CSV table of C-alpha atoms and ligand atoms in Angstrom, one decimal:
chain,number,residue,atom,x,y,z
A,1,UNK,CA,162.7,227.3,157.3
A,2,UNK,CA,165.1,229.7,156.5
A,3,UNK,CA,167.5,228.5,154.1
A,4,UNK,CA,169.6,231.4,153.6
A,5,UNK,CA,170.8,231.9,157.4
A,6,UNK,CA,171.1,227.9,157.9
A,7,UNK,CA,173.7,228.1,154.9
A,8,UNK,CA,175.6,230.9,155.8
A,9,UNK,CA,175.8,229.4,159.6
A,10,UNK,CA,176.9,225.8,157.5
A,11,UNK,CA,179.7,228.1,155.9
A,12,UNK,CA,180.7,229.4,159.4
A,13,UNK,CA,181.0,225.3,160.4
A,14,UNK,CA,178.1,225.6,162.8
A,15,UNK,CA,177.1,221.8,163.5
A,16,UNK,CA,174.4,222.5,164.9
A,17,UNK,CA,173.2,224.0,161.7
A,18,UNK,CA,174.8,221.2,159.8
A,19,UNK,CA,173.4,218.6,162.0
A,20,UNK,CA,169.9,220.6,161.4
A,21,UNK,CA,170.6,220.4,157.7
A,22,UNK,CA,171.7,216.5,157.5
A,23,UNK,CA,167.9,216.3,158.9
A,24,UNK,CA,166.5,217.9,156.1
A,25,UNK,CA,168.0,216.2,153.3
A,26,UNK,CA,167.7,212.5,154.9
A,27,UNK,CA,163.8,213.6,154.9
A,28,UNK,CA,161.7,212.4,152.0
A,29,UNK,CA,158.8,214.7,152.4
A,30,UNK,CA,158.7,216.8,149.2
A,31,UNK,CA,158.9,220.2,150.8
A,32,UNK,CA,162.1,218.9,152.7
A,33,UNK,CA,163.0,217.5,149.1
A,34,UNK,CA,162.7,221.0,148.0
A,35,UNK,CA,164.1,222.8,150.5
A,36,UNK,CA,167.1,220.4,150.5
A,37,UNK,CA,167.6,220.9,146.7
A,38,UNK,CA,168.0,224.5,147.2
A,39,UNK,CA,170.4,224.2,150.4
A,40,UNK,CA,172.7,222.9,147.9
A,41,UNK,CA,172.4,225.4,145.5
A,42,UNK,CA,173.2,227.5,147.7
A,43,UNK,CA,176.5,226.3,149.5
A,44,UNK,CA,177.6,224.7,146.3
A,45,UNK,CA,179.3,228.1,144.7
A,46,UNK,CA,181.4,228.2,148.0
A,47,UNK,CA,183.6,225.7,146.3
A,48,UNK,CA,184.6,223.6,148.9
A,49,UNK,CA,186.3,220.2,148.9
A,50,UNK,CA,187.1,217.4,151.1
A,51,UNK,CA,189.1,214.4,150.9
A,52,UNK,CA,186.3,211.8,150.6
A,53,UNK,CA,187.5,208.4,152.0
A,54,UNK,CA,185.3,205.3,151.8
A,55,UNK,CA,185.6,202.1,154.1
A,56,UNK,CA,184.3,199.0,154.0
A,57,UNK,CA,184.8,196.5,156.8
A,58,UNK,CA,182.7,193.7,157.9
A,59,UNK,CA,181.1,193.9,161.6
A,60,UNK,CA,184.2,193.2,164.4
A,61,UNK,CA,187.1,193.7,162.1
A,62,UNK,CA,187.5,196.9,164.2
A,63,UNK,CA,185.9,200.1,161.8
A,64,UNK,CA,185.0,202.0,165.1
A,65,UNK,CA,188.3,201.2,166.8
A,66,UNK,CA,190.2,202.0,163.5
A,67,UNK,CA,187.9,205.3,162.8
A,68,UNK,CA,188.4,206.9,166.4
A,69,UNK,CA,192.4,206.0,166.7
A,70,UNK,CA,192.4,207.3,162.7
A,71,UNK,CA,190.2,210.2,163.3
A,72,UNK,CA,191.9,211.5,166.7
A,73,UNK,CA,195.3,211.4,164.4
A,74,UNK,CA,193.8,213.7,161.7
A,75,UNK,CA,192.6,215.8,164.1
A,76,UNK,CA,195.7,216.3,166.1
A,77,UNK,CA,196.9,217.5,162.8
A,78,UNK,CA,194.7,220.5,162.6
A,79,UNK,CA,192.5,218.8,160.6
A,80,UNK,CA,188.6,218.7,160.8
A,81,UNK,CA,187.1,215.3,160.3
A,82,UNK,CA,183.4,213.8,159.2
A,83,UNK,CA,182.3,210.8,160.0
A,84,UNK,CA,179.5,209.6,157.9
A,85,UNK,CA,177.7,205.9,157.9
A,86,UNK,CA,176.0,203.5,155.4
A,87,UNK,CA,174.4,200.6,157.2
A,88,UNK,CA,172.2,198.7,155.1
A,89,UNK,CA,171.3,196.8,158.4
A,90,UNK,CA,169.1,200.0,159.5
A,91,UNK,CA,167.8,199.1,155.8
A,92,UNK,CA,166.2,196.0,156.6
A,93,UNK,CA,165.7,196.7,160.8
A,94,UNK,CA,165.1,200.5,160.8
A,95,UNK,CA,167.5,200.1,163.6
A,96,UNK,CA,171.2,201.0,163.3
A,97,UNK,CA,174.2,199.3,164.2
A,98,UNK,CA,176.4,202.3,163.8
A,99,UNK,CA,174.3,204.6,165.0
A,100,UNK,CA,175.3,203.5,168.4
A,101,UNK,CA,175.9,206.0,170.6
A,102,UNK,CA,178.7,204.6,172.2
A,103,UNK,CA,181.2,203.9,169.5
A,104,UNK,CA,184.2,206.6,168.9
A,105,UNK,CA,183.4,207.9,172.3
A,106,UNK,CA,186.7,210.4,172.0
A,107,UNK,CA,186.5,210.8,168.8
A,108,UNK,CA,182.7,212.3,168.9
A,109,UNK,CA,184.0,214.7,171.9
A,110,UNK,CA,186.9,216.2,170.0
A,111,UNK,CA,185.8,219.6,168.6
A,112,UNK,CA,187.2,219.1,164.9
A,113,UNK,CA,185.4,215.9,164.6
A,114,UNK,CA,181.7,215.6,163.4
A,115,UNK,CA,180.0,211.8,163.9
A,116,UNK,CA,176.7,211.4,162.2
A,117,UNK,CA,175.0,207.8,163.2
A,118,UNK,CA,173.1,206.1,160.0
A,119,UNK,CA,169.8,206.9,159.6
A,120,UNK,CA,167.3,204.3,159.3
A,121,UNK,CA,165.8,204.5,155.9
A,122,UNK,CA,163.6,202.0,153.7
A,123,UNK,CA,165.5,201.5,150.8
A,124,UNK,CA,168.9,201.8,149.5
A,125,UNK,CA,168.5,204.6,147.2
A,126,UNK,CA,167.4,206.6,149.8
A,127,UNK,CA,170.8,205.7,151.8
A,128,UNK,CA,172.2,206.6,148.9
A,129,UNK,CA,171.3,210.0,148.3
A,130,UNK,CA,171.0,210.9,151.9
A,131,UNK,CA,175.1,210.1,152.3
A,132,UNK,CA,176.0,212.2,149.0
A,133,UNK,CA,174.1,215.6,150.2
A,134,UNK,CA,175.7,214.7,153.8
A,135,UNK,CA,178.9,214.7,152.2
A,136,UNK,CA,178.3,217.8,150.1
A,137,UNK,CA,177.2,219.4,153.3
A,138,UNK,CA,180.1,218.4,155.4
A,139,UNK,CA,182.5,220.1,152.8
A,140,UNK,CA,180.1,222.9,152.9
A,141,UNK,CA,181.3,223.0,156.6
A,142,UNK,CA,184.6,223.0,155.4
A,143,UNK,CA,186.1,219.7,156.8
A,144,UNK,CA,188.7,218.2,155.4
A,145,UNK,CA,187.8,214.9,155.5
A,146,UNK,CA,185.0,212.8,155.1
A,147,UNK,CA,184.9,209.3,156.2
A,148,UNK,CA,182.0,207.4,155.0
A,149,UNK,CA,182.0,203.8,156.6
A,150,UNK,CA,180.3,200.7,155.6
A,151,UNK,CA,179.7,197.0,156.8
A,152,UNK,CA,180.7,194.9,153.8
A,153,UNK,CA,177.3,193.4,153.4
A,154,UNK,CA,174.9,194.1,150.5
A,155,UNK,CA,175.6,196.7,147.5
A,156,UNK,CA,176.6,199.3,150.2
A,157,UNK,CA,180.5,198.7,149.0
A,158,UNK,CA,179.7,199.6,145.6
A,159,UNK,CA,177.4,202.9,147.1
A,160,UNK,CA,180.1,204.1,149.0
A,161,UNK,CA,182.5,203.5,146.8
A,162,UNK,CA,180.9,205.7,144.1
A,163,UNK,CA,181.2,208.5,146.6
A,164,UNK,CA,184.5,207.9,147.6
A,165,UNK,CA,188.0,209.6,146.5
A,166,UNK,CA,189.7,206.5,148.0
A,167,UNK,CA,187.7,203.4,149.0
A,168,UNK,CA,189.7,201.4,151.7
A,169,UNK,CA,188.8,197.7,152.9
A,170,UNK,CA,189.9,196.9,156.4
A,171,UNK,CA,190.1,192.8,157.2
A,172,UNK,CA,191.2,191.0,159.9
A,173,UNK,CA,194.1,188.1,159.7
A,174,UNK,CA,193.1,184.7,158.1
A,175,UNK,CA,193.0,182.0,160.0
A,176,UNK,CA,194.1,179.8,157.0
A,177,UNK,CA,195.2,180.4,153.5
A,178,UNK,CA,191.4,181.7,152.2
A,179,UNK,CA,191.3,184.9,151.4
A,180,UNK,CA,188.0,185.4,153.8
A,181,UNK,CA,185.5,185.7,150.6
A,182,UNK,CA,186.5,188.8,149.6
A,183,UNK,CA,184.6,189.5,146.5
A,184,UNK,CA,186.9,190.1,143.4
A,185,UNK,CA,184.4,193.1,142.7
A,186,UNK,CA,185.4,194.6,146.0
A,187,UNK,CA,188.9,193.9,145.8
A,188,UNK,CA,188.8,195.7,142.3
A,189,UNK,CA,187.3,198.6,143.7
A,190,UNK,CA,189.9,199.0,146.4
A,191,UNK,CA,192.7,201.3,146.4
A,192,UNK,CA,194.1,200.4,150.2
A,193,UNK,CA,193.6,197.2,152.0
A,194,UNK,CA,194.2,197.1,155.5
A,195,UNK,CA,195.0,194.3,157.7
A,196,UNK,CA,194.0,195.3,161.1
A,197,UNK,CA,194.5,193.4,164.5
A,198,UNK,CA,198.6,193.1,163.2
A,199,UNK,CA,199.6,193.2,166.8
A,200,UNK,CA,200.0,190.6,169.5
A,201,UNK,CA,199.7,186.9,169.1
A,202,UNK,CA,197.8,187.9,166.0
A,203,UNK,CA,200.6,189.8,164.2
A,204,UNK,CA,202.1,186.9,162.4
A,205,UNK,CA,198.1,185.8,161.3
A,206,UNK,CA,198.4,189.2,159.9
A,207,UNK,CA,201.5,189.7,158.2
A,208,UNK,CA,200.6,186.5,156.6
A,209,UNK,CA,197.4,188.0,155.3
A,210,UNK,CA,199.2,191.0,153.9
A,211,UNK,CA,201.0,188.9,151.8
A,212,UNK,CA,198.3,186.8,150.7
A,213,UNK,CA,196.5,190.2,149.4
A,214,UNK,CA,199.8,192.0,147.8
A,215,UNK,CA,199.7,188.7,146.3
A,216,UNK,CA,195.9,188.8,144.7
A,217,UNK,CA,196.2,192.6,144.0
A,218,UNK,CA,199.8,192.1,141.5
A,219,UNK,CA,197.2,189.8,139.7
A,220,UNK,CA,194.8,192.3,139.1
A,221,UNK,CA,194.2,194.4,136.1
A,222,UNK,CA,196.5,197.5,136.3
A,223,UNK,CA,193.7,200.6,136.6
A,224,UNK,CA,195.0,204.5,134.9
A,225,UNK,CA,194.0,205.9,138.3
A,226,UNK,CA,197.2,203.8,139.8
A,227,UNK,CA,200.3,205.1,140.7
A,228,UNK,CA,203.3,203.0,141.3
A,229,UNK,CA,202.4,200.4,144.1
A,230,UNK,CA,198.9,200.5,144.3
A,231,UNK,CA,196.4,199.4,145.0
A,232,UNK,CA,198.1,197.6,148.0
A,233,UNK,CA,197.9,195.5,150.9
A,234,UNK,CA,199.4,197.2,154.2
A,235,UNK,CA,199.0,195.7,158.1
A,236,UNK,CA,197.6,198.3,160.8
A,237,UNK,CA,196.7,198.0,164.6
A,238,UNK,CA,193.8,200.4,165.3
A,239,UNK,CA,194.7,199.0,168.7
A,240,UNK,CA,198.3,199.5,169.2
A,241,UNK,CA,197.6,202.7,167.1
A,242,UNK,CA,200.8,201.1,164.4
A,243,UNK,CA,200.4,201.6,160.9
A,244,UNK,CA,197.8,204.1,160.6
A,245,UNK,CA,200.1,207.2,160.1
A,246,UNK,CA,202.2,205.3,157.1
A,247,UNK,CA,198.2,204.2,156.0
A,248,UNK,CA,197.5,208.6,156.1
A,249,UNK,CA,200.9,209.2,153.8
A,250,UNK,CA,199.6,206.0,151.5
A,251,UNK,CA,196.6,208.1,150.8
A,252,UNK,CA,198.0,211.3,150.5
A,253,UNK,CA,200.0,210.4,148.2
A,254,UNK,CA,197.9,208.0,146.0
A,255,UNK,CA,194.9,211.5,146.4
A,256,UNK,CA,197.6,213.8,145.3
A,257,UNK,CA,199.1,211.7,142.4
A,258,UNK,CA,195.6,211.5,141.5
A,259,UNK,CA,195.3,215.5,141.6
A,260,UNK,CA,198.1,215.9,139.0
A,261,UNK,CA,196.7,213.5,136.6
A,262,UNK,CA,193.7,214.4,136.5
A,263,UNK,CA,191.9,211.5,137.6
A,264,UNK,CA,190.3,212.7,141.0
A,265,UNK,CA,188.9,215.5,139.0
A,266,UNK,CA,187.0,213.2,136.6
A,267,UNK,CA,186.4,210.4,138.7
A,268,UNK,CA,183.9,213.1,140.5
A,269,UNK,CA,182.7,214.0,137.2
A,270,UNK,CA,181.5,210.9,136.8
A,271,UNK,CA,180.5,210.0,139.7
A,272,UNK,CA,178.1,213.2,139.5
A,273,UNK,CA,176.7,212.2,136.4
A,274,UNK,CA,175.8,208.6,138.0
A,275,UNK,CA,174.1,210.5,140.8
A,276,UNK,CA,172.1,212.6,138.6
A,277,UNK,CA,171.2,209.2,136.3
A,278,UNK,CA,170.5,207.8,139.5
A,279,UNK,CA,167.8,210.8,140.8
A,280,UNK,CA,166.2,211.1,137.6
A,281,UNK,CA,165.7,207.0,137.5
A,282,UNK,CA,164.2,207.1,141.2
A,283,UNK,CA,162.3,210.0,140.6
A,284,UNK,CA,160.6,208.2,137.7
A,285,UNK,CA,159.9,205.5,140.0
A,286,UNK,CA,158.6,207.7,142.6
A,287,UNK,CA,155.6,208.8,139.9
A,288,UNK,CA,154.9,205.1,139.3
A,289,UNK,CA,154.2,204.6,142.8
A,290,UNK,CA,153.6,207.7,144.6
A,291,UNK,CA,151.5,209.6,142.4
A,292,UNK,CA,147.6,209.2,142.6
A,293,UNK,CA,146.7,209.5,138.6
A,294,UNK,CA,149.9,207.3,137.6
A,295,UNK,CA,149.0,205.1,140.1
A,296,UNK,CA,145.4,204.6,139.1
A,297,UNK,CA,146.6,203.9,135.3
A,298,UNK,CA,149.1,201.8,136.4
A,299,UNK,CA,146.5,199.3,138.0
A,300,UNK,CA,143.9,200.0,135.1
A,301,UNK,CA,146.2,198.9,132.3
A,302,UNK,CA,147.6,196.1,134.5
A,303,UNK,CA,143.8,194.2,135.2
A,304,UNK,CA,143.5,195.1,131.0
A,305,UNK,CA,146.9,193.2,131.0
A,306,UNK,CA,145.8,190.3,133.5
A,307,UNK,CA,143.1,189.9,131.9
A,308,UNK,CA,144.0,189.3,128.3
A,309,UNK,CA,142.6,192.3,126.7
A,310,UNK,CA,146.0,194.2,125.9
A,311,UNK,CA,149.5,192.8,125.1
A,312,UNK,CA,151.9,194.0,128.2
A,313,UNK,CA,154.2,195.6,125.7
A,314,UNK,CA,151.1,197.2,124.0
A,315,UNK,CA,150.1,198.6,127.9
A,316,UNK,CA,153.6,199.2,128.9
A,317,UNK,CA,154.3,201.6,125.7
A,318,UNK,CA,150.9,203.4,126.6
A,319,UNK,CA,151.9,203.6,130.2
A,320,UNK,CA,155.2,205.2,129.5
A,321,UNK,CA,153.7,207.7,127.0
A,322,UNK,CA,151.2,209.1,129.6
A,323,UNK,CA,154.0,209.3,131.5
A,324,UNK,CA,156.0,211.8,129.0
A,325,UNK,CA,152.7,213.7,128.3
A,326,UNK,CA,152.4,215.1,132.6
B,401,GDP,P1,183.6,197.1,164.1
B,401,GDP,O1,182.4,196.2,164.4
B,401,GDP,O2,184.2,196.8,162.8
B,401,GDP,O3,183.3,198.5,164.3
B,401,GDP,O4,184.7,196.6,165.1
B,401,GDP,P2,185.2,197.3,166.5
B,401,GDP,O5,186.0,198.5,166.3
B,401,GDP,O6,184.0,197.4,167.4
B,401,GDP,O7,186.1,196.1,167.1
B,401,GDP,C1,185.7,194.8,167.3
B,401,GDP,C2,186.7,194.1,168.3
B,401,GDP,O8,188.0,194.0,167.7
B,401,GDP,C3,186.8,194.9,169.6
B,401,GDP,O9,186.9,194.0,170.6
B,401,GDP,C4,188.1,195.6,169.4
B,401,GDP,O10,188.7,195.9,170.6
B,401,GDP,C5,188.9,194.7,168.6
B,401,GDP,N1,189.9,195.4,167.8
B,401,GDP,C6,189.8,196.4,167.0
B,401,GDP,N2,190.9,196.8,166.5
B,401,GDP,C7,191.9,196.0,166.9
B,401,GDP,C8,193.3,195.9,166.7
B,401,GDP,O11,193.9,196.6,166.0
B,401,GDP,N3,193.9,194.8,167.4
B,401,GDP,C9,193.2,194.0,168.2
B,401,GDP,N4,194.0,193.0,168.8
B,401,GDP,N5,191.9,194.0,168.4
B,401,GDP,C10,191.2,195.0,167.8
């Protein structure tokens, strides 16, 4: 592969290229790996940023009806939009949900928009990994926004939240008083809630809702990265297309705020040094199981272990120095 004419074609936002390149880093064979590894180096010095937006919704509360009507605004803006998805369903099924071909029909046609279905992948961390070099490769392409979505099931709030600039939960109305088993975890990590479906015979359902969050979030620990007002709890109809140009200005303005004091700077500090914690810790784990010599000591020192000869701690400290000596 040549990787210096697939990332100058990535600079000039060729998506066929970038599509080409998304390939090659949700591959895990260690050439690709490779390869991958120095695609990055590569476009990294080009500096580029997006405004990384995570959102969590669970299935029907209307993410692809939300994403398209949210997306087609942005774009009618000028501005160029990603789409990326985390489905931990495709986890479990090696099928994908949001892979579907038919969701964001317009949204996928428009020029300055870029939709990438989930991949189907074995594990999470591989999920994981695969959605950050997307993201870094969509920036690369020079879009200003990157939309990673997420059904709310699993750890993948947490995942895409790590990502994220702004994480964002969309819900539908209550029915009752309940606040639908929204984690307090998630509702922590939220900088936006919207209340989609706030149209119709639903509105008042919705409005309702709204004030049932604004009410939870006041009771939640103030976070530094806050300005005035947030986090908060606003009603939107992906629908009716209400709502979602006062939800643009509410992130704007939290993402800027954030600019000036400094905290979008260091919240992707950190959330760099998690990822490289995070690839160091798998590719340890990747040795344990993947490579042939590891492997075989692994299972030798575990029969020792099984069968009373050595203390596990005793083979465990053993294991782990052969494991600093190659
Ligand atoms: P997803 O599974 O979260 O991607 O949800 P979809 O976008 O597929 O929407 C699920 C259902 O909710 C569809 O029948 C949509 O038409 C409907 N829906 C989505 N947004 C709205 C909205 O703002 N108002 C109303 N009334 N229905 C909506």
């Amino acid at each position: 592969m040549d990787l210096p004419t697939l990332a100058t074609q990535i600079l000039a936002q060729d998506r066929r290229a970038l599509a080409r390149a998304i390939t090659l880093v949700e591959s895990s064979r260690p050439d690709h790996r490779l390869a991958a590894a120095e695609l990055l180096a590569r476009l990294a010095p080009a500096g580029r940023q997006a405004l990384r937006i995570g959102l969590s919704g669970t299935p029907g509360v209307g993410k692809s009806t939300f994403i398209e009507a949210f997306g087609l605004m942005l774009t009618a803006q000028g501005l160029r939009v990603a789409v990326l998805a985390v489905d931990p369903s495709s986890v479990r099924s090696g099928g994908s949900i949001l892979g579907d071909k038919t969701r964001m029909e317009r949204l996928s046609r428009d020029p300055l928009a870029y939709i990438r279905p989930s991949p189907s992948q074995t594990h999470l961390g591989g999920v994981a990994r695969r959605t950050r070099e997307a993201i870094a490769l969509c920036e690369a392409a020079a879009f200003d926004v990157v939309l990673i979505e997420t059904v709310g099931v699993g750890q993948s709030e947490t995942l895409v939240a790590e990502m994220s600039d702004l994480f964002i939960l969309l819900l539908a109305p209550a029915g009752g008083d309940e606040l639908q088993g929204v984690k307090r975890g998630i509702m922590e990590m939220a900088d936006l809630i919207l209340i989609n479906k706030a149209d119709g015979d639903l509105k008042p359902a919705a409005l309702r809702t709204v004030a049932d969050y604004s009410g939870a979030l006041r009771l939640l620990r103030k976070r530094p990265q806050d300005p005035a007002g947030f986090p908060k709890a606003v009603p939107v109809s992906a629908l009716a297309n209400e709502g979602l140009a006062a939800a643009w200005k509410d992130m704007q303005h939290l993402a800027a705020w954030r600019r000036e004091t400094s905290h979008f700077t260091r919240r992707r500090a950190e959330q760099a040094r998690h990822w490289f914690e995070a690839e160091v810790r798998e590719g340890l784990l990747a040795r344990l199981t993947q490579d042939p010599v590891t492997r075989a000591r692994m299972s030798m020192l575990g029969d020792r272990v099984a069968e009373g000869q050595t203390a596990p701690a005793k083979a465990a400290a053993e294991m782990l120095a052969s494991l600093n000596g190659n």
